[in-house]
mmCIF file of C-alpha atoms in Angstrom:
data_model
loop_
_atom_site.group_PDB
_atom_site.id
_atom_site.type_symbol
_atom_site.label_atom_id
_atom_site.label_comp_id
_atom_site.label_asym_id
_atom_site.label_seq_id
_atom_site.Cartn_x
_atom_site.Cartn_y
_atom_site.Cartn_z
ATOM 1 C CA MET A 22 40.245 1.077 -7.236
ATOM 2 C CA THR A 23 40.165 1.688 -3.581
ATOM 3 C CA SER A 24 41.638 -1.380 -1.488
ATOM 4 C CA ILE A 25 38.682 -2.584 0.900
ATOM 5 C CA THR A 26 37.653 -5.820 1.906
ATOM 6 C CA ARG A 27 34.234 -7.460 0.749
ATOM 7 C CA GLU A 28 33.192 -7.735 4.247
ATOM 8 C CA ALA A 29 33.864 -4.128 5.289
ATOM 9 C CA SER A 30 32.131 -3.012 1.973
ATOM 10 C CA GLU A 31 28.980 -5.183 2.755
ATOM 11 C CA GLU A 32 29.090 -3.707 6.487
ATOM 12 C CA ARG A 33 29.107 -0.383 4.862
ATOM 13 C CA LEU A 34 25.882 -0.987 2.944
ATOM 14 C CA ILE A 35 24.023 -2.575 5.853
ATOM 15 C CA LEU A 36 24.759 0.406 7.950
ATOM 16 C CA ALA A 37 23.746 2.765 5.138
ATOM 17 C CA ARG A 38 20.307 0.746 4.742
ATOM 18 C CA TRP A 39 19.389 -0.522 8.113
ATOM 19 C CA LEU A 40 21.630 1.502 10.617
ATOM 20 C CA GLY A 41 23.625 -1.740 11.238
ATOM 21 C CA THR A 42 20.683 -4.077 11.999
ATOM 22 C CA PRO A 43 19.207 -6.129 9.332
ATOM 23 C CA ALA A 44 15.517 -5.705 8.801
ATOM 24 C CA CYS A 45 13.212 -7.947 6.792
ATOM 25 C CA PRO A 46 12.141 -6.043 3.628
ATOM 26 C CA GLY A 47 8.735 -7.850 3.611
ATOM 27 C CA CYS A 48 7.310 -7.421 7.124
ATOM 28 C CA GLY A 49 9.915 -5.197 8.625
ATOM 29 C CA SER A 50 10.871 -7.401 11.358
ATOM 30 C CA GLY A 51 14.421 -7.213 12.933
ATOM 31 C CA ARG A 52 14.571 -10.773 13.980
ATOM 32 C CA ALA A 53 16.959 -11.931 11.450
ATOM 33 C CA ALA A 54 18.830 -15.465 11.192
ATOM 34 C CA PRO A 55 22.041 -15.543 9.245
ATOM 35 C CA ILE A 56 22.221 -18.114 6.446
ATOM 36 C CA ARG A 57 25.223 -20.215 5.846
ATOM 37 C CA THR A 58 25.921 -20.205 1.937
ATOM 38 C CA THR A 59 28.809 -20.270 -0.024
ATOM 39 C CA SER A 60 27.137 -19.172 -3.427
ATOM 40 C CA GLY A 61 27.240 -15.647 -4.298
ATOM 41 C CA PRO A 62 29.153 -12.510 -3.085
ATOM 42 C CA TRP A 63 26.416 -11.330 -0.531
ATOM 43 C CA ARG A 64 25.120 -12.520 2.779
ATOM 44 C CA ARG A 65 21.713 -13.587 3.249
ATOM 45 C CA TRP A 66 19.422 -13.683 6.151
ATOM 46 C CA ARG A 67 16.094 -15.509 6.770
ATOM 47 C CA CYS A 68 13.101 -13.696 8.761
ATOM 48 C CA ARG A 69 12.210 -15.605 11.851
ATOM 49 C CA ASP A 70 8.556 -13.980 11.494
ATOM 50 C CA CYS A 71 7.553 -14.368 7.650
ATOM 51 C CA ARG A 72 10.473 -16.941 6.777
ATOM 52 C CA LYS A 73 11.445 -14.661 3.862
ATOM 53 C CA ARG A 74 15.074 -14.821 2.815
ATOM 54 C CA TYR A 75 16.849 -11.662 1.909
ATOM 55 C CA ALA A 76 19.997 -9.753 1.388
ATOM 56 C CA VAL A 77 21.022 -6.080 1.846
ATOM 57 C CA THR A 78 20.225 -5.397 -1.664
ATOM 58 C CA THR A 79 16.727 -7.184 -1.756
ATOM 59 C CA GLY A 80 14.067 -4.953 -3.096
ATOM 60 C CA THR A 81 16.446 -2.174 -3.746
ATOM 61 C CA ALA A 82 17.657 -0.392 -6.995
ATOM 62 C CA ILE A 83 20.594 -3.050 -7.109
ATOM 63 C CA HIS A 84 18.343 -6.071 -6.464
ATOM 64 C CA ALA A 85 19.858 -9.249 -7.676
ATOM 65 C CA THR A 86 23.114 -7.681 -8.763
ATOM 66 C CA LYS A 87 26.027 -9.864 -9.599
ATOM 67 C CA LEU A 88 28.713 -7.191 -8.908
ATOM 68 C CA PRO A 89 30.463 -7.794 -5.438
ATOM 69 C CA PRO A 90 30.041 -5.171 -2.683
ATOM 70 C CA GLU A 91 33.338 -3.758 -3.018
ATOM 71 C CA ARG A 92 32.699 -2.604 -6.348
ATOM 72 C CA TRP A 93 29.650 -0.700 -5.673
ATOM 73 C CA ILE A 94 31.635 1.021 -2.858
ATOM 74 C CA ALA A 95 34.314 1.953 -5.308
ATOM 75 C CA ALA A 96 31.541 3.316 -7.880
ATOM 76 C CA VAL A 97 29.975 5.595 -5.270
ATOM 77 C CA GLU A 98 33.513 6.933 -4.151
ATOM 78 C CA LEU A 99 34.233 8.199 -7.765
ATOM 79 C CA GLU A 100 34.351 11.860 -8.188
ATOM 80 C CA SER A 101 31.982 11.672 -11.226
ATOM 81 C CA PRO A 102 29.821 8.842 -12.023
ATOM 82 C CA GLU A 103 30.497 8.871 -15.814
ATOM 83 C CA THR A 104 30.335 5.757 -17.931
ATOM 84 C CA ALA A 105 34.084 5.519 -19.096
ATOM 85 C CA LEU A 106 35.368 6.186 -15.579
ATOM 86 C CA ILE A 107 33.050 3.550 -14.059
ATOM 87 C CA ALA A 108 34.172 0.987 -16.737
ATOM 88 C CA ARG A 109 37.803 1.725 -16.324
ATOM 89 C CA THR A 110 37.863 1.785 -12.433
ATOM 90 C CA LEU A 111 35.518 -1.092 -11.847
ATOM 91 C CA GLY A 112 36.794 -3.148 -14.861
ATOM 92 C CA VAL A 113 33.119 -3.708 -16.171
ATOM 93 C CA SER A 114 31.777 -3.524 -19.574
ATOM 94 C CA GLN A 115 30.273 -0.213 -21.138
ATOM 95 C CA VAL A 116 26.609 -1.623 -20.723
ATOM 96 C CA THR A 117 27.280 -2.373 -17.102
ATOM 97 C CA ALA A 118 28.809 0.810 -16.368
ATOM 98 C CA ARG A 119 26.083 2.835 -18.176
ATOM 99 C CA ARG A 120 23.574 1.040 -15.989
ATOM 100 C CA ILE A 121 25.586 2.129 -12.930
ATOM 101 C CA SER A 122 25.822 5.528 -14.065
ATOM 102 C CA VAL A 123 22.064 5.869 -14.378
ATOM 103 C CA LEU A 124 21.391 4.524 -10.898
ATOM 104 C CA LEU A 125 23.873 7.224 -9.558
ATOM 105 C CA ARG A 126 22.567 9.968 -11.685
ATOM 106 C CA PRO A 127 20.036 11.518 -9.050
ATOM 107 C CA ALA A 128 22.760 11.961 -6.557
ATOM 108 C CA ARG A 129 25.822 12.584 -8.930
ATOM 109 C CA ASP A 130 26.631 16.152 -7.127
ATOM 110 C CA ARG A 131 26.450 14.700 -3.616
ATOM 111 C CA VAL A 132 28.660 12.868 -1.179
ATOM 112 C CA PRO A 133 29.301 9.260 -1.376
ATOM 113 C CA ALA A 134 27.156 8.498 1.614
ATOM 114 C CA GLU A 135 23.977 9.928 -0.269
ATOM 115 C CA ARG A 136 25.094 8.034 -3.503
ATOM 116 C CA LEU A 137 25.037 4.895 -1.456
ATOM 117 C CA ARG A 138 21.540 5.590 -0.038
ATOM 118 C CA CYS A 139 20.456 6.351 -3.830
ATOM 119 C CA LEU A 140 21.544 2.758 -4.672
ATOM 120 C CA LEU A 141 19.734 1.367 -1.603
ATOM 121 C CA ARG A 142 16.518 3.228 -2.448
ATOM 122 C CA ASP A 143 13.287 1.373 -3.092
ATOM 123 C CA ARG A 144 13.227 -0.351 -6.476
ATOM 124 C CA GLN A 145 9.764 0.967 -7.315
ATOM 125 C CA GLU A 146 11.237 4.473 -7.052
ATOM 126 C CA SER A 147 14.460 3.979 -9.101
ATOM 127 C CA VAL A 148 13.362 6.160 -11.885
ATOM 128 C CA PRO A 149 16.277 7.769 -13.474
ATOM 129 C CA ASP A 150 14.472 11.155 -14.122
ATOM 130 C CA ARG A 151 13.323 11.377 -10.785
ATOM 131 C CA ASP A 152 15.192 12.855 -7.887
ATOM 132 C CA PRO A 153 14.555 11.095 -4.452
ATOM 133 C CA TRP A 154 16.238 13.828 -2.440
ATOM 134 C CA GLN A 155 13.267 16.231 -3.505
ATOM 135 C CA LEU A 156 10.738 14.035 -2.150
ATOM 136 C CA ASP A 157 12.544 13.129 1.121
ATOM 137 C CA PRO A 158 15.508 15.605 1.673
ATOM 138 C CA LEU A 159 16.417 14.320 5.200
ATOM 139 C CA PRO A 160 19.445 11.975 5.745
ATOM 140 C CA ALA A 161 18.530 8.347 6.379
ATOM 141 C CA THR A 162 19.783 8.523 10.003
ATOM 142 C CA LEU A 163 17.688 11.441 10.766
ATOM 143 C CA ARG A 164 14.840 10.092 8.947
ATOM 144 C CA ALA A 165 14.784 6.915 10.940
ATOM 145 C CA GLU A 166 14.646 9.106 14.115
ATOM 146 C CA VAL A 167 11.977 11.517 12.814
ATOM 147 C CA SER A 168 9.522 9.262 11.006
ATOM 148 C CA PRO A 169 7.686 6.257 12.993
ATOM 149 C CA LEU A 170 7.313 4.396 9.796
ATOM 150 C CA GLY A 171 11.088 3.411 9.654
ATOM 151 C CA GLY A 172 11.550 -0.182 9.049
ATOM 152 C CA LEU A 173 7.787 -0.516 7.899
ATOM 153 C CA SER A 174 7.388 -2.601 4.714
ATOM 154 C CA PRO A 175 5.435 -1.329 1.824
ATOM 155 C CA GLY A 176 2.887 -3.901 2.355
ATOM 156 C CA ALA A 177 2.433 -2.804 6.102
ATOM 157 C CA LYS A 178 2.104 0.799 5.064
ATOM 158 C CA ALA A 179 -0.718 -0.256 2.465
ATOM 159 C CA THR A 180 -2.477 -2.139 5.134
ATOM 160 C CA LEU A 181 -2.108 0.939 7.474
ATOM 161 C CA ASN A 182 -3.581 3.131 4.767
ATOM 162 C CA ALA A 183 -6.452 0.598 4.393
ATOM 163 C CA LEU A 184 -7.253 0.680 7.797
ATOM 164 C CA ARG A 185 -7.247 4.467 7.789
ATOM 165 C CA ALA A 186 -10.062 4.104 4.958
ATOM 166 C CA ARG A 187 -12.034 2.102 7.150
ATOM 167 C CA PRO A 188 -12.306 3.865 10.747
ATOM 168 C CA PHE A 189 -15.054 1.596 12.060
ATOM 169 C CA GLY A 190 -13.059 -1.592 11.205
ATOM 170 C CA ALA A 191 -13.064 -4.113 8.473
ATOM 171 C CA THR A 192 -12.131 -7.881 8.209
ATOM 172 C CA ALA A 193 -8.787 -9.080 6.886
ATOM 173 C CA ALA A 194 -10.322 -10.116 3.713
ATOM 174 C CA LYS A 195 -11.697 -6.690 3.193
ATOM 175 C CA LEU A 196 -8.405 -4.955 3.894
ATOM 176 C CA ALA A 197 -6.482 -7.310 1.625
ATOM 177 C CA LEU A 198 -8.829 -6.363 -1.265
ATOM 178 C CA LEU A 199 -8.310 -2.620 -0.362
ATOM 179 C CA SER A 200 -4.613 -2.785 -0.097
ATOM 180 C CA GLY A 201 -3.874 -4.998 -3.083
ATOM 181 C CA LEU A 202 -2.192 -7.722 -0.949
ATOM 182 C CA SER A 203 -2.770 -11.420 -0.596
ATOM 183 C CA TYR A 204 -4.804 -12.494 2.500
ATOM 184 C CA SER A 205 -1.734 -14.135 4.033
ATOM 185 C CA GLN A 206 0.427 -11.100 3.581
ATOM 186 C CA THR A 207 -2.261 -8.875 5.000
ATOM 187 C CA LEU A 208 -2.351 -11.019 8.187
ATOM 188 C CA ARG A 209 1.365 -10.727 8.624
ATOM 189 C CA CYS A 210 1.104 -6.894 8.190
ATOM 190 C CA LEU A 211 -1.619 -6.729 10.483
ATOM 191 C CA GLY A 212 0.608 -8.724 13.047
ATOM 192 C CA VAL A 213 3.335 -6.157 12.670
ATOM 193 C CA LEU A 214 0.990 -3.314 13.119
ATOM 194 C CA ALA A 215 -0.562 -4.919 16.128
ATOM 195 C CA LEU A 216 3.060 -5.415 17.564
ATOM 196 C CA ARG A 217 3.726 -1.625 17.151
ATOM 197 C CA GLY A 218 0.319 -0.838 18.865
ATOM 198 C CA TRP A 219 -1.355 0.712 15.905
ATOM 199 C CA ALA A 220 -3.901 -1.909 15.105
ATOM 200 C CA GLU A 221 -6.022 -4.028 17.289
ATOM 201 C CA ARG A 222 -8.787 -6.734 16.552
ATOM 202 C CA ALA A 223 -12.102 -7.518 18.301
ATOM 203 C CA ARG A 224 -14.870 -10.181 17.556
ATOM 204 C CA THR A 225 -18.142 -8.622 17.277
ATOM 205 C CA THR A 226 -21.533 -9.131 15.680
ATOM 206 C CA VAL A 227 -22.535 -7.595 12.307
ATOM 207 C CA GLN A 228 -25.438 -8.012 9.979
ATOM 208 C CA VAL A 229 -24.866 -9.516 6.653
ATOM 209 C CA GLY A 230 -28.126 -9.840 4.881
ATOM 210 C CA TYR A 231 -30.951 -11.291 7.033
ATOM 211 C CA GLU A 232 -28.435 -12.931 9.234
ATOM 212 C CA LEU A 233 -26.185 -11.894 12.326
ATOM 213 C CA LYS A 234 -22.573 -13.214 11.959
ATOM 214 C CA ARG A 235 -19.671 -13.258 14.349
ATOM 215 C CA VAL A 236 -16.753 -11.757 12.569
ATOM 216 C CA THR A 237 -13.234 -10.409 13.680
ATOM 217 C CA LEU A 238 -12.863 -6.814 12.773
ATOM 218 C CA TRP A 239 -9.509 -4.944 12.686
ATOM 219 C CA THR A 240 -9.387 -1.332 13.594
ATOM 220 C CA LEU A 241 -6.755 1.305 14.309
ATOM 221 C CA SER A 242 -5.968 1.795 17.995
ATOM 222 C CA TRP A 243 -5.880 5.658 17.510
ATOM 223 C CA SER A 244 -3.127 5.890 20.153
ATOM 224 C CA ASP A 245 -0.725 9.059 20.134
ATOM 225 C CA ASP A 246 1.930 6.832 18.279
ATOM 226 C CA CYS A 247 -0.819 5.531 15.861
ATOM 227 C CA ILE A 248 -1.913 9.069 15.027
ATOM 228 C CA ARG A 249 1.616 10.271 14.701
ATOM 229 C CA ALA A 250 2.374 7.593 12.260
ATOM 230 C CA LEU A 251 -0.524 8.262 10.156
ATOM 231 C CA ALA A 252 0.670 11.883 9.682
ATOM 232 C CA PHE A 253 3.784 10.472 8.137
ATOM 233 C CA LEU A 254 1.848 8.062 5.874
ATOM 234 C CA ARG A 255 1.773 8.871 2.375
ATOM 235 C CA ASP A 256 -1.868 8.839 1.111
ATOM 236 C CA ARG A 257 -2.634 5.959 -1.172
ATOM 237 C CA PRO A 258 -5.833 5.763 -2.740
ATOM 238 C CA THR A 259 -7.710 2.463 -1.986
ATOM 239 C CA THR A 260 -9.865 0.695 -4.259
ATOM 240 C CA PRO A 261 -12.980 -0.512 -2.445
ATOM 241 C CA PRO A 262 -14.710 -3.379 -4.125
ATOM 242 C CA THR A 263 -17.780 -2.125 -6.333
ATOM 243 C CA ASP A 264 -20.829 -4.060 -6.375
ATOM 244 C CA THR A 265 -21.389 -5.767 -9.795
ATOM 245 C CA GLY A 266 -24.236 -7.761 -10.982
ATOM 246 C CA ASP A 267 -28.028 -7.157 -10.843
ATOM 247 C CA ARG A 268 -28.539 -7.550 -7.174
ATOM 248 C CA VAL A 269 -28.785 -5.334 -4.295
ATOM 249 C CA PRO A 270 -25.757 -5.611 -1.854
ATOM 250 C CA PRO A 271 -26.596 -7.538 1.248
ATOM 251 C CA ARG A 272 -25.846 -4.711 3.594
ATOM 252 C CA PHE A 273 -28.971 -2.777 2.373
ATOM 253 C CA TRP A 274 -31.571 -5.909 2.582
ATOM 254 C CA ARG A 275 -32.779 -4.819 5.794
ATOM 255 C CA PHE A 276 -34.580 -1.610 4.095
ATOM 256 C CA PHE A 277 -36.781 -4.076 2.214
ATOM 257 C CA TRP A 278 -39.619 -5.195 4.628
ATOM 258 C CA SER A 279 -42.373 -5.696 2.379
ATOM 259 C CA GLY A 280 -43.193 -7.624 -0.814
ATOM 260 C CA ALA A 281 -40.344 -9.727 -2.196
ATOM 261 C CA THR A 282 -37.357 -10.556 -0.054
ATOM 262 C CA ALA A 283 -34.251 -8.510 -0.992
ATOM 263 C CA ASP A 284 -32.065 -11.502 -2.012
ATOM 264 C CA THR A 285 -34.576 -12.239 -4.833
ATOM 265 C CA LEU A 286 -34.887 -8.630 -6.225
ATOM 266 C CA ARG A 287 -33.012 -7.867 -9.602
ATOM 267 C CA ILE A 288 -32.185 -4.034 -10.598
ATOM 268 C CA SER A 289 -33.248 -4.991 -14.088
ATOM 269 C CA GLU A 290 -36.847 -6.249 -13.067
ATOM 270 C CA HIS A 291 -37.412 -4.383 -9.761
ATOM 271 C CA GLY A 292 -35.408 -1.193 -10.231
ATOM 272 C CA LEU A 293 -38.259 1.159 -9.251
ATOM 273 C CA HIS A 294 -39.158 -0.903 -6.083
ATOM 274 C CA ILE A 295 -35.203 -0.628 -5.236
ATOM 275 C CA ALA A 296 -35.076 3.199 -5.840
ATOM 276 C CA GLU A 297 -38.243 3.970 -3.860
ATOM 277 C CA ALA A 298 -37.028 1.799 -0.916
ATOM 278 C CA LEU A 299 -33.461 3.186 -0.818
ATOM 279 C CA VAL A 300 -33.613 6.688 -2.301
ATOM 280 C CA GLY A 301 -36.653 7.338 -0.345
ATOM 281 C CA GLY A 302 -35.172 5.883 2.862
ATOM 282 C CA ARG A 303 -33.081 7.579 5.708
ATOM 283 C CA ASP A 304 -29.786 5.736 5.135
ATOM 284 C CA PRO A 305 -27.326 8.133 3.383
ATOM 285 C CA CYS A 306 -25.201 5.063 2.278
ATOM 286 C CA ALA A 307 -28.099 3.241 0.785
ATOM 287 C CA ARG A 308 -29.319 6.431 -0.952
ATOM 288 C CA ALA A 309 -25.658 7.032 -2.395
ATOM 289 C CA TRP A 310 -25.324 3.537 -3.658
ATOM 290 C CA ALA A 311 -28.874 3.729 -5.329
ATOM 291 C CA LEU A 312 -27.945 7.175 -7.039
ATOM 292 C CA ARG A 313 -24.738 5.684 -8.300
ATOM 293 C CA ASN A 314 -25.830 2.307 -9.659
ATOM 294 C CA LEU A 315 -29.364 2.362 -10.657
ATOM 295 C CA PRO A 316 -30.337 3.129 -14.313
ATOM 296 C CA THR A 317 -31.043 6.618 -15.374
ATOM 297 C CA ARG A 318 -34.541 5.716 -16.446
ATOM 298 C CA VAL A 319 -35.206 4.472 -13.052
ATOM 299 C CA LEU A 320 -34.117 7.498 -11.335
ATOM 300 C CA GLU A 321 -36.114 9.632 -13.693
ATOM 301 C CA GLU A 322 -39.171 7.533 -12.901
ATOM 302 C CA CYS A 323 -38.572 7.623 -9.267
ATOM 303 C CA ARG A 324 -38.309 11.429 -9.360
ATOM 304 C CA THR A 325 -42.106 11.547 -10.194
ATOM 305 C CA LEU A 326 -43.031 9.370 -7.072
ATOM 306 C CA ARG A 327 -44.638 10.874 -3.886
ATOM 307 C CA GLY A 328 -41.842 11.683 -1.391
ATOM 308 C CA CYS A 329 -39.096 12.072 -4.069
ATOM 309 C CA ASP A 330 -40.548 14.919 -6.025
ATOM 310 C CA THR A 331 -39.679 17.464 -3.541
ATOM 311 C CA GLY A 332 -37.113 18.495 -0.794
ATOM 312 C CA LEU A 333 -33.366 16.911 -0.726
ATOM 313 C CA ARG A 334 -34.374 13.777 -2.427
ATOM 314 C CA ALA A 335 -35.472 15.544 -5.409
ATOM 315 C CA VAL A 336 -32.428 17.737 -5.505
ATOM 316 C CA LEU A 337 -30.201 14.611 -5.238
ATOM 317 C CA LEU A 338 -31.980 12.830 -8.055
ATOM 318 C CA ASP A 339 -31.938 15.895 -10.319
ATOM 319 C CA ALA A 340 -28.161 16.509 -9.652
ATOM 320 C CA GLU A 341 -27.403 12.782 -10.479
ATOM 321 C CA ILE A 342 -29.406 12.881 -13.557
ATOM 322 C CA ALA A 343 -27.816 16.159 -14.781
ATOM 323 C CA ARG A 344 -24.192 14.593 -14.139
ATOM 324 C CA ARG A 345 -25.029 11.538 -16.143
ATOM 325 C CA ALA A 346 -26.325 13.690 -19.007
ATOM 326 C CA ALA A 347 -23.319 15.903 -18.962
ATOM 327 C CA GLU A 348 -21.034 12.641 -19.231
ATOM 328 C CA ALA A 349 -22.921 11.112 -21.930
#
């Protein structure tokens, strides 16, 4: 095994993952404070922004490894990452050597520097049969210079994708629901995006049901840097909250101006009245919600009403009824 010190080996891993400057895997902040510890072979840092503790292996394919850094460096410098050769060179068991061989398999025919980056890739992408070089053929140094998303955590990318799905703005709670993150983590990610100049917030008045409320909406800044970052952002489908239950969503209450108030309406009891007000109205969002959520019998009965028996409304009702019949 190559004679190399533990400090030099870890510095090589830090250079391969972060270009020499530690960055928090959670929020992407580069403000790191070293932690003095005598336990374990790896140095650790604490993020000054989100207070998370991490090492150079945190969140990677070798997360929580018990092997010291010099053995991983020796593994990537082998001519061929075969199980027997790894076990003999590193002095580990066959089981451990087989796991190391599987991790190095996607980059087995490449230079040691690319094998090292293969070990430091995201743990969610560490699938043995998946070649990460086909997805991202650029070297790590060139990728950091080209992509503006360098150093951005997966949570911040998910929050940025949720902001893109809400171009007119959304609250932090709604963005947390869309991105699948917790509310506190979403706030931290929004703070990171705001520091980069990609997100901004403003207090505004919105209508919720019959009331006007002051809320804080987050929106994209749509600056040149922000638009460039969106071009490099991988599209992740958001999952907007669906309206469940038997009630009309509060954002559509303003369309019911006569009879019972909208907060007392129930789809099971007042379905035709709801369909007449929303399908026969002029708001396309309300019409789309009604076509998607109201029962088929209500839509068929609404099709016979005056104003919904001709024109675009009749075409939309017929198309939705036909679609449900085809799926049944």
